[in-house]
Backbone as a printed PyTorch tensor [residue, N CA C, xyz], in Angstrom:
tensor([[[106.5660,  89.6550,  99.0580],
         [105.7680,  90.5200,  98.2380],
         [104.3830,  90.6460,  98.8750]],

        [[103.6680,  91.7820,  98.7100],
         [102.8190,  92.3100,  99.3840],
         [101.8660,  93.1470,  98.5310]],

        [[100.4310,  92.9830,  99.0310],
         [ 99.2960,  93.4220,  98.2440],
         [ 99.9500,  94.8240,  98.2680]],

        [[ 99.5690,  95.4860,  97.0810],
         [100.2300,  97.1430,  96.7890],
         [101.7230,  97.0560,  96.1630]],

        [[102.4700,  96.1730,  96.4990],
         [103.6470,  96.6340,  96.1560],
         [103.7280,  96.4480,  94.4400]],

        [[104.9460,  97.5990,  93.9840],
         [104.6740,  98.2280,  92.3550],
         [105.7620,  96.2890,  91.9940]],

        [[105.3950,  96.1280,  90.7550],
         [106.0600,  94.8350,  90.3650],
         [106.2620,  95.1620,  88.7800]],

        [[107.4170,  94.1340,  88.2690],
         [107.4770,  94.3890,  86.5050],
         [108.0570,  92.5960,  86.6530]],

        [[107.9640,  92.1490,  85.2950],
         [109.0000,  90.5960,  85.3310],
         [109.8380,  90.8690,  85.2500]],

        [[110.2160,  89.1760,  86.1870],
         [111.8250,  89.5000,  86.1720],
         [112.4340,  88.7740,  85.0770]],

        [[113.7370,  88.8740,  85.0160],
         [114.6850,  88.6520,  83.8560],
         [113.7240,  87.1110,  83.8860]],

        [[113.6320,  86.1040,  85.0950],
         [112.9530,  84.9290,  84.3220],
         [112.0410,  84.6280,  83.5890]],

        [[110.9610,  86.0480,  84.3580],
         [109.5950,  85.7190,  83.9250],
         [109.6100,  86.8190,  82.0570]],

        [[110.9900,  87.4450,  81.7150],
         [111.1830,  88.1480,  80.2720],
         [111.2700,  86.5340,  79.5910]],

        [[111.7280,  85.9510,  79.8770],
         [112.6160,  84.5630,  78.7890],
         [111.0860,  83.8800,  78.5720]],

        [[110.0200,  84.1390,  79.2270],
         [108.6840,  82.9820,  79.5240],
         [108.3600,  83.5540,  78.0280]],

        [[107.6850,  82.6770,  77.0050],
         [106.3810,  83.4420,  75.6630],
         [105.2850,  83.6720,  76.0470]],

        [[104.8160,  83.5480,  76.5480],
         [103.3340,  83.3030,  76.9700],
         [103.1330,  84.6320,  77.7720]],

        [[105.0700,  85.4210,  78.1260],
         [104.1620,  86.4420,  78.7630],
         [104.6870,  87.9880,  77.8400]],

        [[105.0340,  87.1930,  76.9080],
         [105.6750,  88.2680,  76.2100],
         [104.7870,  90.1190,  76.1470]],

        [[103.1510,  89.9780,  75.9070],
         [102.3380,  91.0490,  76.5690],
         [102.7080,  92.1940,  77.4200]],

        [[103.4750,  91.0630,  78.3930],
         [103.8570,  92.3340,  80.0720],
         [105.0890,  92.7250,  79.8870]],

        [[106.0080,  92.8570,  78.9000],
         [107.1620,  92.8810,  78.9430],
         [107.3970,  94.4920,  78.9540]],

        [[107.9010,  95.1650,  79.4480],
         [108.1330,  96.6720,  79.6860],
         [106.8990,  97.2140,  80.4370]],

        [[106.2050,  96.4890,  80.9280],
         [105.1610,  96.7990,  81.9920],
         [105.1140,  96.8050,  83.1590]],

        [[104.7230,  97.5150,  84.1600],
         [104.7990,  97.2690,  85.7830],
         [103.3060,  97.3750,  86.0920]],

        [[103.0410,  96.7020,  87.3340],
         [102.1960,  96.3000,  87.6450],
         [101.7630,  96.3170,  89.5270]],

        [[100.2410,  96.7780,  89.7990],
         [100.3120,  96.4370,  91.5750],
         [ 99.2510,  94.8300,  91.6640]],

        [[100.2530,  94.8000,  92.9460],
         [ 99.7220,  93.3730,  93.0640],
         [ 98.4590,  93.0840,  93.8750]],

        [[ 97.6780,  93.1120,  93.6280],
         [ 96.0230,  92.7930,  94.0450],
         [ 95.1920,  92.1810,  94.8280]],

        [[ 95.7990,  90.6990,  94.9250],
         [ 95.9890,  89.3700,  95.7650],
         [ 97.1540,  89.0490,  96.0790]],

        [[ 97.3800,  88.6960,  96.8580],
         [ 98.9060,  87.7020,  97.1850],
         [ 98.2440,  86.4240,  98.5950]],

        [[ 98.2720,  86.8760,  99.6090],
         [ 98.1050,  86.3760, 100.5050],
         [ 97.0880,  84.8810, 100.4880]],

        [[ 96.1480,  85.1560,  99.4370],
         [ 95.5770,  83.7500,  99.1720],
         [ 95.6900,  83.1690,  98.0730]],

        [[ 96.5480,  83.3850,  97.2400],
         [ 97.2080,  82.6280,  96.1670],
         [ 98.8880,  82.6420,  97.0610]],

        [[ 99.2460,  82.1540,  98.1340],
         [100.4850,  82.2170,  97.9680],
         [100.6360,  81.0570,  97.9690]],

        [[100.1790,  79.7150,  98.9360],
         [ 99.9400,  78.6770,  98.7760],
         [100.1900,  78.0840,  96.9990]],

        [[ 99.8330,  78.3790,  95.9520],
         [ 99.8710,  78.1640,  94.7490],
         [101.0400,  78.8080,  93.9850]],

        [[101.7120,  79.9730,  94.3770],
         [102.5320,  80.2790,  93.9980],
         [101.9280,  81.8660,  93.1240]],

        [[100.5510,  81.6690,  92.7870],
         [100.5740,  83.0410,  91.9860],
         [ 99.6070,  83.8830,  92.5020]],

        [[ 99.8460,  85.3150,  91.9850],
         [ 99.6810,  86.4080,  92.7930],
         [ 98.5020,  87.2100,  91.0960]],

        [[ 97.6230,  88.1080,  91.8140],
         [ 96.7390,  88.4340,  90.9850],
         [ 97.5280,  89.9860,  90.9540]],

        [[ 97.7560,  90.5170,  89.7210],
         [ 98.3880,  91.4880,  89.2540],
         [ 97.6450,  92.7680,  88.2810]],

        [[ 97.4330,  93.8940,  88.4530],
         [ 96.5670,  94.6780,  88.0380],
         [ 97.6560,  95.4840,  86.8270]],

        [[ 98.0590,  94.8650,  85.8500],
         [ 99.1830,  95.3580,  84.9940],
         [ 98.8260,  96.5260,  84.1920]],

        [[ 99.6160,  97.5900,  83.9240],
         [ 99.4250,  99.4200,  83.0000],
         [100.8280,  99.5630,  82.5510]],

        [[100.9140, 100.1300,  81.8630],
         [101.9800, 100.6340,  80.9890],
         [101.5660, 102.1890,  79.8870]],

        [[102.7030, 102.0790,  79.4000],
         [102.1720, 103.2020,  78.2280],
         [102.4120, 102.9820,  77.0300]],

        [[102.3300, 101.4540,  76.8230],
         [102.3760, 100.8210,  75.6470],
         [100.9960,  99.6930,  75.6320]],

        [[100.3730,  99.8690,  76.3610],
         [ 98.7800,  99.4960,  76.2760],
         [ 97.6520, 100.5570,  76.4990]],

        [[ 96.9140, 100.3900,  75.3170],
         [ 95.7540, 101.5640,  75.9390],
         [ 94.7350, 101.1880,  77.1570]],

        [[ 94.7170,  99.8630,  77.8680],
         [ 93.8070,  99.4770,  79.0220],
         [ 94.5270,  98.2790,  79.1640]],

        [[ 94.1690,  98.7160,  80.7350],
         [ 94.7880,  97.9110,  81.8640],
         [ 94.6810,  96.2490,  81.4510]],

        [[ 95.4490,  95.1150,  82.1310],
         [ 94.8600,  93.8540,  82.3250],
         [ 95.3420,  93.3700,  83.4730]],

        [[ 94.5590,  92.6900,  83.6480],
         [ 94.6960,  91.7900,  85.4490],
         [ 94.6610,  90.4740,  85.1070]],

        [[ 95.5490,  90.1030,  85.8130],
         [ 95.7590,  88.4370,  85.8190],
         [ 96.4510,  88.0080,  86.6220]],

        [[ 96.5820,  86.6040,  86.2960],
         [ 97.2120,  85.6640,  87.3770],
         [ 98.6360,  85.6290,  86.9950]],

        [[ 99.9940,  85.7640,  87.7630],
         [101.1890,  86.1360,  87.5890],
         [101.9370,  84.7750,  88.6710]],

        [[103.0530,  83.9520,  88.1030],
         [103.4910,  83.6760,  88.9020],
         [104.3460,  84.3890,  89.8930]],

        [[104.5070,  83.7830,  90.9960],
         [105.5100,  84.5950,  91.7910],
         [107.0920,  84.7050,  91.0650]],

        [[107.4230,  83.4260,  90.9340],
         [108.8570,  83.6930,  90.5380],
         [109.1960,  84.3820,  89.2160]],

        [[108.2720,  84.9380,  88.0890],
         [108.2750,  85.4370,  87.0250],
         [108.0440,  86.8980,  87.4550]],

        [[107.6790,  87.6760,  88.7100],
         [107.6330,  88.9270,  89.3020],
         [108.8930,  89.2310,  90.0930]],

        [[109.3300,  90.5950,  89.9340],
         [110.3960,  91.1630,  90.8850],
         [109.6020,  92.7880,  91.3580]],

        [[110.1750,  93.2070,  92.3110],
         [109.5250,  94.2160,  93.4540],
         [110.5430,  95.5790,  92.6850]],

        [[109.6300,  96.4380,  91.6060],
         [110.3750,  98.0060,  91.0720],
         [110.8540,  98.4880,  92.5820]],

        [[111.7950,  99.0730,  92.6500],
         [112.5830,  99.8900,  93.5010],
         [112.4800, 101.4810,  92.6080]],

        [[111.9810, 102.3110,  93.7900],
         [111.4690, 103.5390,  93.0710],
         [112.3440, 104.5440,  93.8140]],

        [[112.0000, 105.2270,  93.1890],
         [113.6200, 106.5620,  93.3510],
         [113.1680, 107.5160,  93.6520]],

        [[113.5100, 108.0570,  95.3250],
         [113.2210, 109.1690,  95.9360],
         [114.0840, 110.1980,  95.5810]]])
């Protein structure tokens, strides 16, 4: 995973409570490269079920990479 690339949780990071917030949300990823060491990645999350954005700290394994349709 890579700064820019589009992200939503994955089925693991749906089962987490704590992230229940991001759930039908996708998100670009902001940081990676110096949180990888730690495991989490800084995430600039939007949807159209929030009226403003939030950014936060995301683990890696609770993120999967949207595949977008040409």
């Amino acid at each position: 995973m890579q700064v820019g690339d589009l992200v939503e949780l994955s089925a693991r990071g749906n089962k987490v409570d704590y992230l229940y917030n991001l759930r039908e949300l996708q998100g670009i990823v902001l940081h990676a490269g110096r949180y990888t060491g730690t495991g989490y990645m800084q995430v600039h999350w939007f949807g159209r079920t929030h009226a403003y954005p939030i950014i936060g700290m995301t683990s890696r394994k609770h993120l999967k990479i949207v595949k977008v349709k040409k």
